[in-house]
């Protein structure tokens, strides 16, 4: 009996446990990479402006294209993985993201950037819904927390990592995208070993019809949260699109680290707020977020 117990202890965790943990880590890392890619262009926008001479209004258009395509993907494809399965939707999103990385790497003018951001937004929307559902399928205890902080951490890593590469590495307009391209290719290959948690169901085409539904018991809280959420995401969009150019104009410094640090400070503080306030009363969290918005102003 004791020999059997010692043998089990020496063998370590069961293979199924190790596999489940590795798959959870893969899903979390893939989510982080998608959102890192979304903020990667931020430290580069000022360089693009200098190289191609486009205005701030064109810059906001480039960012808006990403935001609207992401929203379209969430509205139309948010439940797609419930019918096709998690893996096919994640794989499709990875393929779109790979194409968008290639567009950024070989970009020659603003049209390439717009096309890249359009594809990237749609890929991120599909991935966010499918990866988020897969994380909940894999671990209902840790999944919600990973879903909450991975986007924030990813945007911080993308913006700050790209800024560091631009500052001290060669190929400033290409290298960050090359690293991400390699990561997405590896993830697309590894996905073949990830267990599927959903069986195919009929009704795929019907699921593409945009629909919004809020449970009756949640509508009151929704209207309370909505203004703060709109303000938070508006501020995030402002930082992700214009902060490098505005910081350069205000400080006279053209260092890409300024924009990368600004985005990282914003997103990391958001992740920290989630970690510290997730067990608090919802109203306390709303007041904290509203106060932070006033401070940023």
Coordinates of C-alpha atoms in Angstrom, one line a residue:
X1 CA 0.0 0.0 0.0
X2 CA 2.7 2.5 1.0
X3 CA 4.8 1.4 -2.0
X4 CA 1.9 2.2 -4.3
X5 CA 1.4 5.6 -2.7
X6 CA 5.1 6.5 -3.0
X7 CA 5.1 5.3 -6.6
X8 CA 2.1 7.6 -7.4
X9 CA 3.7 10.5 -5.6
X10 CA 7.0 10.1 -7.6
X11 CA 5.1 9.9 -10.9
X12 CA 3.7 13.4 -10.4
X13 CA 0.3 14.6 -11.7
X14 CA -1.9 12.5 -13.9
X15 CA -1.3 13.0 -17.7
X16 CA -4.9 14.3 -18.1
X17 CA -4.2 17.0 -15.5
X18 CA -1.0 18.1 -17.3
X19 CA -2.8 18.1 -20.6
X20 CA -5.6 20.2 -19.3
X21 CA -3.2 22.7 -17.8
X22 CA -1.2 22.9 -21.0
X23 CA -4.3 23.5 -23.1
X24 CA -5.5 26.1 -20.6
X25 CA -2.1 27.8 -20.9
X26 CA -2.3 27.6 -24.7
X27 CA -5.7 29.3 -24.8
X28 CA -4.6 32.0 -22.4
X29 CA -1.4 32.7 -24.4
X30 CA -3.3 32.7 -27.7
X31 CA -5.7 35.3 -26.3
X32 CA -2.8 37.4 -25.0
X33 CA -1.2 37.3 -28.5
X34 CA -4.3 38.4 -30.3
X35 CA -4.6 41.4 -28.1
X36 CA -0.9 42.1 -28.2
X37 CA -1.2 42.2 -32.0
X38 CA -4.0 44.7 -31.6
X39 CA -1.8 47.2 -29.8
X40 CA 1.4 46.5 -31.8
X41 CA 0.7 49.3 -34.4
X42 CA 0.3 51.9 -31.7
X43 CA 4.1 52.8 -31.2
X44 CA 4.5 52.6 -35.0
X45 CA 1.8 55.0 -36.0
X46 CA 4.1 58.0 -35.7
X47 CA 6.7 56.3 -37.9
X48 CA 4.0 55.5 -40.5
X49 CA 2.9 59.2 -40.4
X50 CA 6.5 60.3 -41.0
X51 CA 7.1 57.8 -43.8
X52 CA 3.8 58.3 -45.7
X53 CA 2.6 61.8 -44.6
X54 CA -1.0 61.0 -43.6
X55 CA -3.0 63.2 -41.2
X56 CA -4.3 62.5 -37.7
X57 CA -7.8 62.0 -39.2
X58 CA -6.5 59.2 -41.4
X59 CA -4.9 57.7 -38.3
X60 CA -8.2 57.6 -36.4
X61 CA -9.8 56.0 -39.5
X62 CA -7.2 53.2 -39.4
X63 CA -8.0 52.6 -35.8
X64 CA -11.8 52.9 -36.3
X65 CA -11.7 50.3 -39.1
X66 CA -10.3 47.8 -36.6
X67 CA -12.9 48.7 -33.9
X68 CA -15.8 48.4 -36.3
X69 CA -14.7 45.1 -37.8
X70 CA -14.1 43.7 -34.3
X71 CA -17.6 44.7 -33.4
X72 CA -19.1 43.2 -36.5
X73 CA -17.3 39.9 -35.8
X74 CA -18.6 39.9 -32.2
X75 CA -22.2 40.6 -33.4
X76 CA -22.3 38.1 -36.3
X77 CA -19.8 35.5 -35.1
X78 CA -20.0 35.7 -31.4
X79 CA -21.9 32.4 -31.1
X80 CA -20.4 30.7 -34.2
X81 CA -18.2 28.4 -32.1
X82 CA -21.3 27.0 -30.3
X83 CA -22.4 25.5 -33.7
X84 CA -19.1 24.8 -35.5
X85 CA -17.0 24.0 -32.5
X86 CA -14.3 26.0 -30.7
X87 CA -11.3 24.8 -32.8
X88 CA -12.6 25.6 -36.3
X89 CA -13.4 29.2 -35.3
X90 CA -10.1 29.7 -33.5
X91 CA -8.2 28.2 -36.5
X92 CA -10.1 30.5 -38.9
X93 CA -9.3 33.5 -36.7
X94 CA -5.6 32.5 -36.6
X95 CA -5.5 32.3 -40.4
X96 CA -7.0 35.7 -40.7
X97 CA -4.5 37.1 -38.2
X98 CA -1.6 35.5 -40.1
X99 CA -2.8 37.2 -43.3
X100 CA -3.1 40.5 -41.4
X101 CA 0.5 40.2 -40.1
X102 CA 1.7 39.6 -43.6
X103 CA -0.1 42.8 -44.8
X104 CA 1.6 44.8 -42.0
X105 CA 5.0 43.3 -42.8
X106 CA 4.8 44.2 -46.5
X107 CA 2.8 47.4 -46.1
X108 CA 3.7 50.1 -48.6
X109 CA 1.0 52.7 -48.0
X110 CA -2.1 53.5 -45.9
X111 CA -4.2 51.1 -47.9
X112 CA -2.2 48.2 -46.6
X113 CA -2.6 49.4 -43.1
X114 CA -6.4 49.7 -43.5
X115 CA -6.7 46.3 -45.0
X116 CA -4.5 44.8 -42.2
X117 CA -6.5 46.4 -39.5
X118 CA -9.8 45.4 -41.1
X119 CA -8.7 41.7 -41.1
X120 CA -7.1 42.0 -37.7
X121 CA -10.3 43.4 -36.1
X122 CA -12.5 40.6 -37.5
X123 CA -10.0 38.0 -36.5
X124 CA -9.7 39.3 -33.0
X125 CA -13.5 39.4 -32.6
X126 CA -13.9 35.8 -33.7
X127 CA -11.0 34.7 -31.5
X128 CA -12.2 36.6 -28.5
X129 CA -15.6 34.9 -28.5
X130 CA -14.3 31.4 -29.3
X131 CA -11.2 31.5 -27.0
X132 CA -13.3 33.0 -24.2
X133 CA -15.8 30.2 -24.5
X134 CA -13.0 27.6 -24.7
X135 CA -11.4 29.0 -21.5
X136 CA -14.7 28.6 -19.7
X137 CA -15.1 25.1 -21.0
X138 CA -11.6 24.2 -19.8
X139 CA -11.7 25.7 -16.4
X140 CA -14.9 27.4 -15.0
X141 CA -12.9 28.7 -11.9
X142 CA -9.9 30.3 -13.7
X143 CA -11.5 30.9 -17.1
X144 CA -13.4 34.1 -16.2
X145 CA -10.3 35.7 -14.6
X146 CA -8.1 34.8 -17.6
X147 CA -10.7 36.2 -19.9
X148 CA -10.7 39.4 -18.0
X149 CA -7.0 40.1 -17.6
X150 CA -5.5 38.5 -20.8
X151 CA -6.7 41.3 -23.1
X152 CA -5.2 44.0 -20.8
X153 CA -1.9 42.2 -20.4
X154 CA -1.8 41.5 -24.1
X155 CA -2.2 45.1 -25.1
X156 CA 0.5 46.1 -22.6
X157 CA 2.9 43.5 -23.9
X158 CA 2.1 44.5 -27.6
X159 CA 2.6 48.2 -27.1
X160 CA 5.6 48.1 -24.8
X161 CA 7.3 45.2 -26.6
X162 CA 7.0 46.9 -30.0
X163 CA 8.2 50.2 -28.6
X164 CA 11.3 48.4 -27.2
X165 CA 12.0 46.7 -30.5
X166 CA 11.6 50.0 -32.4
X167 CA 14.0 51.7 -30.0
X168 CA 16.8 49.1 -30.0
X169 CA 16.2 46.5 -32.8
X170 CA 16.5 46.6 -36.6
X171 CA 13.6 46.6 -39.0
X172 CA 11.3 48.8 -36.8
X173 CA 8.2 48.5 -39.0
X174 CA 8.5 44.8 -39.4
X175 CA 10.2 42.9 -36.6
X176 CA 7.3 42.9 -34.1
X177 CA 4.9 41.6 -36.7
X178 CA 7.4 38.9 -37.6
X179 CA 7.5 37.6 -34.0
X180 CA 3.7 37.6 -33.9
X181 CA 3.5 35.9 -37.2
X182 CA 5.7 33.1 -35.9
X183 CA 3.6 32.8 -32.8
X184 CA 0.3 32.6 -34.7
X185 CA 1.7 29.9 -37.0
X186 CA 2.9 27.8 -34.1
X187 CA -0.5 28.3 -32.4
X188 CA -2.4 27.2 -35.5
X189 CA -0.3 24.0 -35.6
X190 CA -0.6 23.3 -31.9
X191 CA -4.4 23.8 -32.1
X192 CA -4.6 20.3 -33.7
X193 CA -3.7 18.8 -30.3
X194 CA -6.3 20.8 -28.3
X195 CA -9.4 18.9 -27.3
X196 CA -12.7 20.0 -28.8
X197 CA -15.4 20.7 -26.2
X198 CA -18.4 21.4 -28.4
X199 CA -20.2 19.1 -30.9
X200 CA -21.3 20.5 -34.2
X201 CA -24.9 21.6 -34.3
X202 CA -27.3 22.8 -37.0
X203 CA -28.2 26.5 -37.3
X204 CA -24.9 28.0 -38.3
X205 CA -26.3 30.4 -40.8
X206 CA -29.1 31.5 -38.4
X207 CA -26.4 32.3 -35.8
X208 CA -24.8 34.8 -38.1
X209 CA -27.8 37.1 -37.8
X210 CA -26.9 39.8 -35.3
X211 CA -28.9 39.7 -32.2
X212 CA -28.7 41.4 -28.8
X213 CA -30.3 40.0 -25.6
X214 CA -30.0 41.1 -22.0
X215 CA -31.7 39.0 -19.3
X216 CA -34.5 41.0 -17.5
X217 CA -32.7 40.7 -14.1
X218 CA -29.5 42.2 -15.6
X219 CA -31.0 45.2 -17.4
X220 CA -30.9 47.6 -14.4
X221 CA -27.2 46.9 -13.8
X222 CA -26.5 47.2 -17.6
X223 CA -27.8 50.8 -17.7
X224 CA -25.7 51.6 -14.6
X225 CA -22.5 50.2 -16.1
X226 CA -23.0 51.3 -19.7
X227 CA -21.8 55.0 -19.4
X228 CA -18.7 54.0 -17.5
X229 CA -17.9 51.2 -20.0
X230 CA -18.4 53.5 -23.0
X231 CA -16.1 56.1 -21.4
X232 CA -13.5 53.5 -20.6
X233 CA -13.3 52.0 -24.1
X234 CA -13.4 55.5 -25.7
X235 CA -10.4 56.5 -23.6
X236 CA -8.7 53.2 -24.6
X237 CA -9.3 53.9 -28.3
X238 CA -8.0 57.4 -27.9
X239 CA -4.8 56.1 -26.3
X240 CA -4.3 53.3 -28.8
X241 CA -4.6 55.6 -31.8
X242 CA -3.4 59.0 -30.9
X243 CA -1.2 58.9 -27.8
X244 CA 2.2 58.5 -29.5
X245 CA 1.5 61.5 -31.8
X246 CA 0.1 63.7 -29.0
X247 CA 3.0 62.8 -26.7
X248 CA 5.5 63.7 -29.4
X249 CA 3.8 67.0 -30.0
X250 CA 3.5 67.8 -26.3
X251 CA 7.0 66.8 -25.2
X252 CA 9.1 67.2 -28.4
X253 CA 10.4 63.7 -28.0
X254 CA 9.9 61.2 -30.8
X255 CA 10.9 58.2 -28.7
X256 CA 8.5 55.3 -29.4
X257 CA 8.8 54.3 -25.7
X258 CA 6.6 57.3 -24.7
X259 CA 3.6 55.9 -26.6
X260 CA 4.3 52.3 -25.5
X261 CA 4.6 53.2 -21.9
X262 CA 1.4 55.3 -22.0
X263 CA -0.6 52.4 -23.4
X264 CA 1.1 49.9 -21.0
X265 CA 0.3 52.1 -18.0
X266 CA -3.4 52.3 -19.0
X267 CA -3.9 48.6 -19.7
X268 CA -1.8 47.3 -16.8
X269 CA -3.7 49.5 -14.4
X270 CA -6.9 48.0 -15.8
X271 CA -5.6 44.5 -15.2
X272 CA -4.6 45.5 -11.7
X273 CA -8.0 46.9 -11.0
X274 CA -9.6 43.7 -12.1
X275 CA -7.4 41.6 -9.8
X276 CA -8.0 43.8 -6.8
X277 CA -11.7 44.7 -7.3
X278 CA -13.1 41.5 -8.7
X279 CA -14.4 40.3 -5.3
X280 CA -15.7 43.8 -4.3
X281 CA -19.2 45.1 -4.6
X282 CA -20.0 46.1 -8.2
X283 CA -20.9 49.7 -7.2
X284 CA -17.5 50.1 -5.6
X285 CA -15.8 49.1 -8.9
X286 CA -18.0 51.6 -10.8
X287 CA -17.0 54.4 -8.5
X288 CA -13.3 53.5 -8.8
X289 CA -13.5 53.4 -12.6
X290 CA -15.3 56.7 -12.8
X291 CA -12.7 58.3 -10.5
X292 CA -9.9 57.0 -12.7
X293 CA -11.6 58.5 -15.8
X294 CA -11.7 61.9 -14.0
X295 CA -8.0 61.6 -13.1
X296 CA -7.0 60.8 -16.7
X297 CA -8.9 63.9 -17.9

